[in-house]
Structure formats: C-alpha cells, structure tokens
mmCIF file of C-alpha atoms in Angstrom:
data_model
loop_
_atom_site.group_PDB
_atom_site.id
_atom_site.type_symbol
_atom_site.label_atom_id
_atom_site.label_comp_id
_atom_site.label_asym_id
_atom_site.label_seq_id
_atom_site.Cartn_x
_atom_site.Cartn_y
_atom_site.Cartn_z
ATOM 1 C CA MET A 1 143.083 102.246 28.406
ATOM 2 C CA THR A 2 144.722 100.533 25.483
ATOM 3 C CA THR A 3 148.278 101.609 26.298
ATOM 4 C CA TRP A 4 150.486 99.186 28.216
ATOM 5 C CA VAL A 5 152.666 100.831 30.850
ATOM 6 C CA GLU A 6 155.702 98.746 31.776
ATOM 7 C CA VAL A 7 156.777 100.819 34.759
ATOM 8 C CA PRO A 8 153.934 102.989 36.016
ATOM 9 C CA GLY A 9 154.863 106.172 37.814
ATOM 10 C CA GLY A 10 153.687 106.069 41.422
ATOM 11 C CA GLY A 11 150.539 104.123 42.175
ATOM 12 C CA ARG A 12 149.907 101.393 44.709
ATOM 13 C CA ASP A 13 152.032 98.557 45.950
ATOM 14 C CA ARG A 14 150.968 95.040 45.020
ATOM 15 C CA GLY A 15 149.931 92.045 47.147
ATOM 16 C CA PRO A 16 147.437 91.186 49.908
ATOM 17 C CA ARG A 17 149.050 93.473 52.486
ATOM 18 C CA ALA A 18 148.901 96.380 50.062
ATOM 19 C CA VAL A 19 145.197 95.715 49.401
ATOM 20 C CA ALA A 20 144.462 95.681 53.144
ATOM 21 C CA ARG A 21 146.514 98.833 53.688
ATOM 22 C CA ALA A 22 144.737 100.582 50.804
ATOM 23 C CA TRP A 23 141.356 99.578 52.249
ATOM 24 C CA VAL A 24 142.151 101.212 55.595
ATOM 25 C CA GLU A 25 143.793 104.280 54.060
ATOM 26 C CA VAL A 26 140.963 105.117 51.668
ATOM 27 C CA LEU A 27 138.405 104.794 54.470
ATOM 28 C CA VAL A 28 140.353 106.881 56.982
ATOM 29 C CA ARG A 29 142.236 109.470 54.875
ATOM 30 C CA PRO A 30 140.530 109.585 51.465
ATOM 31 C CA ARG A 31 141.931 112.915 50.224
ATOM 32 C CA ARG A 32 145.474 111.938 51.031
ATOM 33 C CA PHE A 33 144.919 108.458 49.617
ATOM 34 C CA PHE A 34 143.548 109.666 46.266
ATOM 35 C CA ARG A 35 146.288 112.288 45.972
ATOM 36 C CA ALA A 36 149.095 109.772 46.588
ATOM 37 C CA ALA A 37 147.748 106.432 45.351
ATOM 38 C CA VAL A 38 146.151 107.148 41.996
ATOM 39 C CA ALA A 39 148.701 107.214 39.173
ATOM 40 C CA PRO A 40 148.434 107.386 35.388
ATOM 41 C CA GLY A 41 148.423 103.979 33.716
ATOM 42 C CA ASP A 42 148.424 101.981 36.947
ATOM 43 C CA GLN A 43 145.042 100.239 36.891
ATOM 44 C CA ALA A 44 146.172 96.802 38.101
ATOM 45 C CA PRO A 45 146.181 97.533 41.855
ATOM 46 C CA GLY A 46 142.809 99.293 41.593
ATOM 47 C CA LEU A 47 141.260 96.434 39.639
ATOM 48 C CA THR A 48 142.665 93.924 42.116
ATOM 49 C CA PHE A 49 141.274 96.027 44.945
ATOM 50 C CA ALA A 50 137.798 96.165 43.391
ATOM 51 C CA MET A 51 137.850 92.414 42.798
ATOM 52 C CA ALA A 52 138.802 91.818 46.455
ATOM 53 C CA VAL A 53 135.934 94.056 47.623
ATOM 54 C CA VAL A 54 133.441 92.185 45.431
ATOM 55 C CA LEU A 55 134.837 88.838 46.596
ATOM 56 C CA VAL A 56 134.242 89.724 50.254
ATOM 57 C CA GLU A 57 130.855 91.322 49.589
ATOM 58 C CA GLU A 58 129.466 88.502 47.439
ATOM 59 C CA ALA A 59 130.888 85.676 49.562
ATOM 60 C CA SER A 60 129.436 87.167 52.742
ATOM 61 C CA ARG A 61 126.083 87.859 51.055
ATOM 62 C CA LEU A 62 125.777 84.324 49.709
ATOM 63 C CA ALA A 63 126.851 82.833 53.039
ATOM 64 C CA LEU A 64 124.604 84.957 55.251
ATOM 65 C CA VAL A 65 121.479 85.833 53.249
ATOM 66 C CA PRO A 66 118.978 82.976 53.017
ATOM 67 C CA GLY A 67 118.018 82.188 49.439
ATOM 68 C CA ALA A 68 120.769 84.370 47.924
ATOM 69 C CA VAL A 69 122.549 81.480 46.218
ATOM 70 C CA PRO A 70 121.031 80.907 42.773
ATOM 71 C CA ALA A 71 120.213 77.314 41.854
ATOM 72 C CA LEU A 72 122.734 76.905 39.040
ATOM 73 C CA THR A 73 123.629 73.308 39.841
ATOM 74 C CA GLY A 74 122.378 70.571 42.156
ATOM 75 C CA SER A 75 124.886 71.673 44.794
ATOM 76 C CA ARG A 76 124.456 74.902 46.767
ATOM 77 C CA ALA A 77 128.234 75.138 47.333
ATOM 78 C CA VAL A 78 129.081 74.724 43.640
ATOM 79 C CA SER A 79 126.428 77.294 42.703
ATOM 80 C CA ALA A 80 127.893 79.745 45.241
ATOM 81 C CA VAL A 81 131.427 79.257 43.908
ATOM 82 C CA ILE A 82 130.263 79.791 40.322
ATOM 83 C CA THR A 83 128.339 82.921 41.315
ATOM 84 C CA VAL A 84 131.274 84.456 43.197
ATOM 85 C CA THR A 85 133.721 83.534 40.436
ATOM 86 C CA VAL A 86 131.594 85.157 37.739
ATOM 87 C CA ALA A 87 131.011 88.253 39.879
ATOM 88 C CA VAL A 88 134.710 88.692 40.664
ATOM 89 C CA LEU A 89 136.408 87.651 37.419
ATOM 90 C CA ILE A 90 133.914 88.768 34.774
ATOM 91 C CA VAL A 91 131.367 91.247 36.112
ATOM 92 C CA THR A 92 133.725 93.387 38.217
ATOM 93 C CA PRO A 93 136.306 94.217 35.503
ATOM 94 C CA ALA A 94 133.631 94.732 32.844
ATOM 95 C CA ALA A 95 131.427 96.907 35.057
ATOM 96 C CA LEU A 96 134.381 98.907 36.377
ATOM 97 C CA HIS A 97 135.569 99.825 32.896
ATOM 98 C CA LEU A 98 132.071 100.453 31.544
ATOM 99 C CA VAL A 99 131.219 102.796 34.415
ATOM 100 C CA ALA A 100 134.598 104.539 34.029
ATOM 101 C CA ALA A 101 133.730 105.196 30.388
ATOM 102 C CA ILE A 102 130.342 106.555 31.453
ATOM 103 C CA GLN A 103 132.059 108.644 34.145
ATOM 104 C CA THR A 104 134.309 110.226 31.532
ATOM 105 C CA LEU A 105 131.390 111.894 29.726
ATOM 106 C CA PRO A 106 130.408 114.370 32.479
ATOM 107 C CA LEU A 107 134.087 114.887 33.322
ATOM 108 C CA MET A 108 134.715 116.038 29.752
ATOM 109 C CA VAL A 109 132.226 118.840 30.351
ATOM 110 C CA LEU A 110 132.925 119.667 34.015
ATOM 111 C CA ALA A 111 136.708 119.271 34.358
ATOM 112 C CA ASP A 112 138.983 121.637 32.448
ATOM 113 C CA GLU A 113 142.182 119.672 33.057
ATOM 114 C CA ARG A 114 140.850 116.224 33.867
ATOM 115 C CA ALA A 115 143.079 113.226 34.472
ATOM 116 C CA GLY A 116 142.859 110.188 32.188
ATOM 117 C CA ILE A 117 140.429 107.290 32.157
ATOM 118 C CA SER A 118 143.000 105.103 33.925
ATOM 119 C CA GLU A 119 142.786 107.365 36.954
ATOM 120 C CA THR A 120 138.979 107.290 36.758
ATOM 121 C CA VAL A 121 139.051 103.480 36.834
ATOM 122 C CA GLN A 122 141.201 103.648 39.973
ATOM 123 C CA ILE A 123 138.906 106.190 41.663
ATOM 124 C CA LEU A 124 135.868 103.987 41.079
ATOM 125 C CA ALA A 125 137.719 100.896 42.302
ATOM 126 C CA TYR A 126 138.989 102.435 45.530
ATOM 127 C CA ALA A 127 135.709 104.255 46.253
ATOM 128 C CA ALA A 128 134.084 100.828 46.582
ATOM 129 C CA ALA A 129 136.114 100.109 49.751
ATOM 130 C CA PRO A 130 133.246 100.370 52.258
ATOM 131 C CA CYS A 131 131.119 98.071 50.096
ATOM 132 C CA ALA A 132 133.089 95.074 51.329
ATOM 133 C CA LEU A 133 130.557 95.232 54.185
ATOM 134 C CA ALA A 134 127.520 95.593 51.897
ATOM 135 C CA GLY A 135 126.960 91.831 51.783
ATOM 136 C CA LEU A 136 125.982 91.673 55.446
ATOM 137 C CA PRO A 137 122.237 91.097 55.878
ATOM 138 C CA ILE A 138 121.830 94.344 57.816
ATOM 139 C CA PRO A 139 120.105 97.047 55.717
ATOM 140 C CA GLY A 140 121.589 99.907 57.756
ATOM 141 C CA VAL A 141 125.127 98.654 57.187
ATOM 142 C CA ARG A 142 124.525 98.322 53.449
ATOM 143 C CA ILE A 143 123.045 101.835 53.258
ATOM 144 C CA VAL A 144 125.945 103.385 55.176
ATOM 145 C CA ALA A 145 128.535 101.420 53.174
ATOM 146 C CA THR A 146 127.098 102.380 49.797
ATOM 147 C CA ALA A 147 126.510 106.007 50.801
ATOM 148 C CA TYR A 148 130.105 106.256 52.035
ATOM 149 C CA GLY A 149 131.247 104.703 48.753
ATOM 150 C CA ALA A 150 129.406 107.449 46.860
ATOM 151 C CA VAL A 151 131.055 110.079 49.072
ATOM 152 C CA LEU A 152 134.472 108.529 48.398
ATOM 153 C CA LEU A 153 133.737 108.668 44.662
ATOM 154 C CA VAL A 154 133.018 112.398 44.893
ATOM 155 C CA VAL A 155 136.160 112.994 46.974
ATOM 156 C CA GLY A 156 138.270 110.995 44.526
ATOM 157 C CA LEU A 157 136.872 112.813 41.499
ATOM 158 C CA SER A 158 137.475 116.152 43.162
ATOM 159 C CA VAL A 159 141.076 115.387 44.169
ATOM 160 C CA VAL A 160 142.268 113.511 41.091
ATOM 161 C CA HIS A 161 140.466 115.501 38.392
ATOM 162 C CA GLY A 162 140.968 118.869 40.091
ATOM 163 C CA ILE A 163 137.350 119.954 40.316
ATOM 164 C CA GLY A 164 135.340 121.318 43.219
ATOM 165 C CA PRO A 165 133.135 119.082 45.352
ATOM 166 C CA ARG A 166 129.910 120.344 43.746
ATOM 167 C CA ARG A 167 131.118 119.622 40.231
ATOM 168 C CA ALA A 168 132.446 116.263 41.402
ATOM 169 C CA ALA A 169 129.039 115.423 42.889
ATOM 170 C CA VAL A 170 127.303 116.291 39.622
ATOM 171 C CA ALA A 171 129.879 114.367 37.574
ATOM 172 C CA GLY A 172 129.666 111.329 39.838
ATOM 173 C CA ALA A 173 125.891 111.157 40.241
ATOM 174 C CA VAL A 174 125.093 108.601 37.514
ATOM 175 C CA PRO A 175 128.131 106.377 38.232
ATOM 176 C CA ALA A 176 127.279 106.457 41.957
ATOM 177 C CA VAL A 177 123.728 105.330 41.199
ATOM 178 C CA LEU A 178 124.993 102.519 38.958
ATOM 179 C CA VAL A 179 127.779 101.259 41.230
ATOM 180 C CA PHE A 180 126.497 101.907 44.729
ATOM 181 C CA GLY A 181 122.749 102.058 44.208
ATOM 182 C CA TYR A 182 122.387 99.051 41.924
ATOM 183 C CA GLY A 183 125.706 97.189 41.855
ATOM 184 C CA PHE A 184 126.152 96.982 45.616
ATOM 185 C CA ARG A 185 122.380 97.073 46.279
ATOM 186 C CA GLY A 186 122.299 100.380 48.167
ATOM 187 C CA PHE A 187 118.803 101.054 46.885
#
C-alpha cells in the first residue's frame, strides 16, 4: 500500500465512462470482471469507483429518506452537502483501507498464494457496486443490494486470491458484515 506505481500493469480505465462500464460489468459478469480488472498496484480506479457508489447512495438516501439529513448547520442543503462530502472524501477511503487490512488477516491463513492488499482494496471497492441503490428508502432493495455486494465480495476473493468459494466466504464474512451489514445499512 505504500509503494507508488507509475505505470500499473492492467487494471481499469479512468473517467466517468469507465466507472459506469465497471459498474455494469461487475454486476453482470463478476468472475470475468475480477479476473480482468483487478491489477497489482492499481487502486485509484477502485477507490474512485467506491467513492462514486457512496456518492450515489448517500445523496439518494439524504434526498429521499425523511429526517436523514443531520442538523449540522441552519441549512438542510448545506448539512446534506457536508454529510455527503465527508462520507465520500474521508469515510470511504479510510473505511476501504481499514477493511482491506482486516480482510488480509483471514486471507493470510486461508489463501496459500494470495494476491496483495492492493488487489484486496479493489475487490472491496468493486463489490460495493450494487450498494449504489442502497440509499433508496425501500428495505427490500437495500437488502438485495447489500446481499449481492457480499456475494460479489466472495466471488472477487475467490477469483483474485485463488481460493475456493467456501474459503472465500469464510475469509470475507467479517468484512461483509462491516461493509454491507453496517456501512451500507444492510442490517
């Protein structure tokens, strides 16, 4: 995580179109996506992707759920902007890297030839794709979105770290609870 890679090998394209394309690809063809899109040392597209997911989720939640905007200032709009900004620019990168570090612990035990932490960061980021819809005030949509996110995490761990689905499910259990159960309010 502390090594700068000037020219990463492989990985995702950059820009809004690439983020939209990645969102569709990871939802429709996750195995293929994780095999082709996750590259060593190429965290920037994944982080950008996760930030875009949180932006959509939080903005829609604050806009559609009555009472969701905290009273930080005298203006509801300013409070909403502050909340979304903090969630996207501070909480998302910090949480993503913290959970990736936590995710590494079970992978050290369960994966003989595991990929690096950079790849784990990317898996967590892209697995959050369905959670862009978790801000809608429909409990069923949030449950399906967060459950599918957990499934994508297991698929990503299995493909990228070269472990079976059962081991991936065990390895991803705590991170899935943290990210999808609590972070995106699946519980």
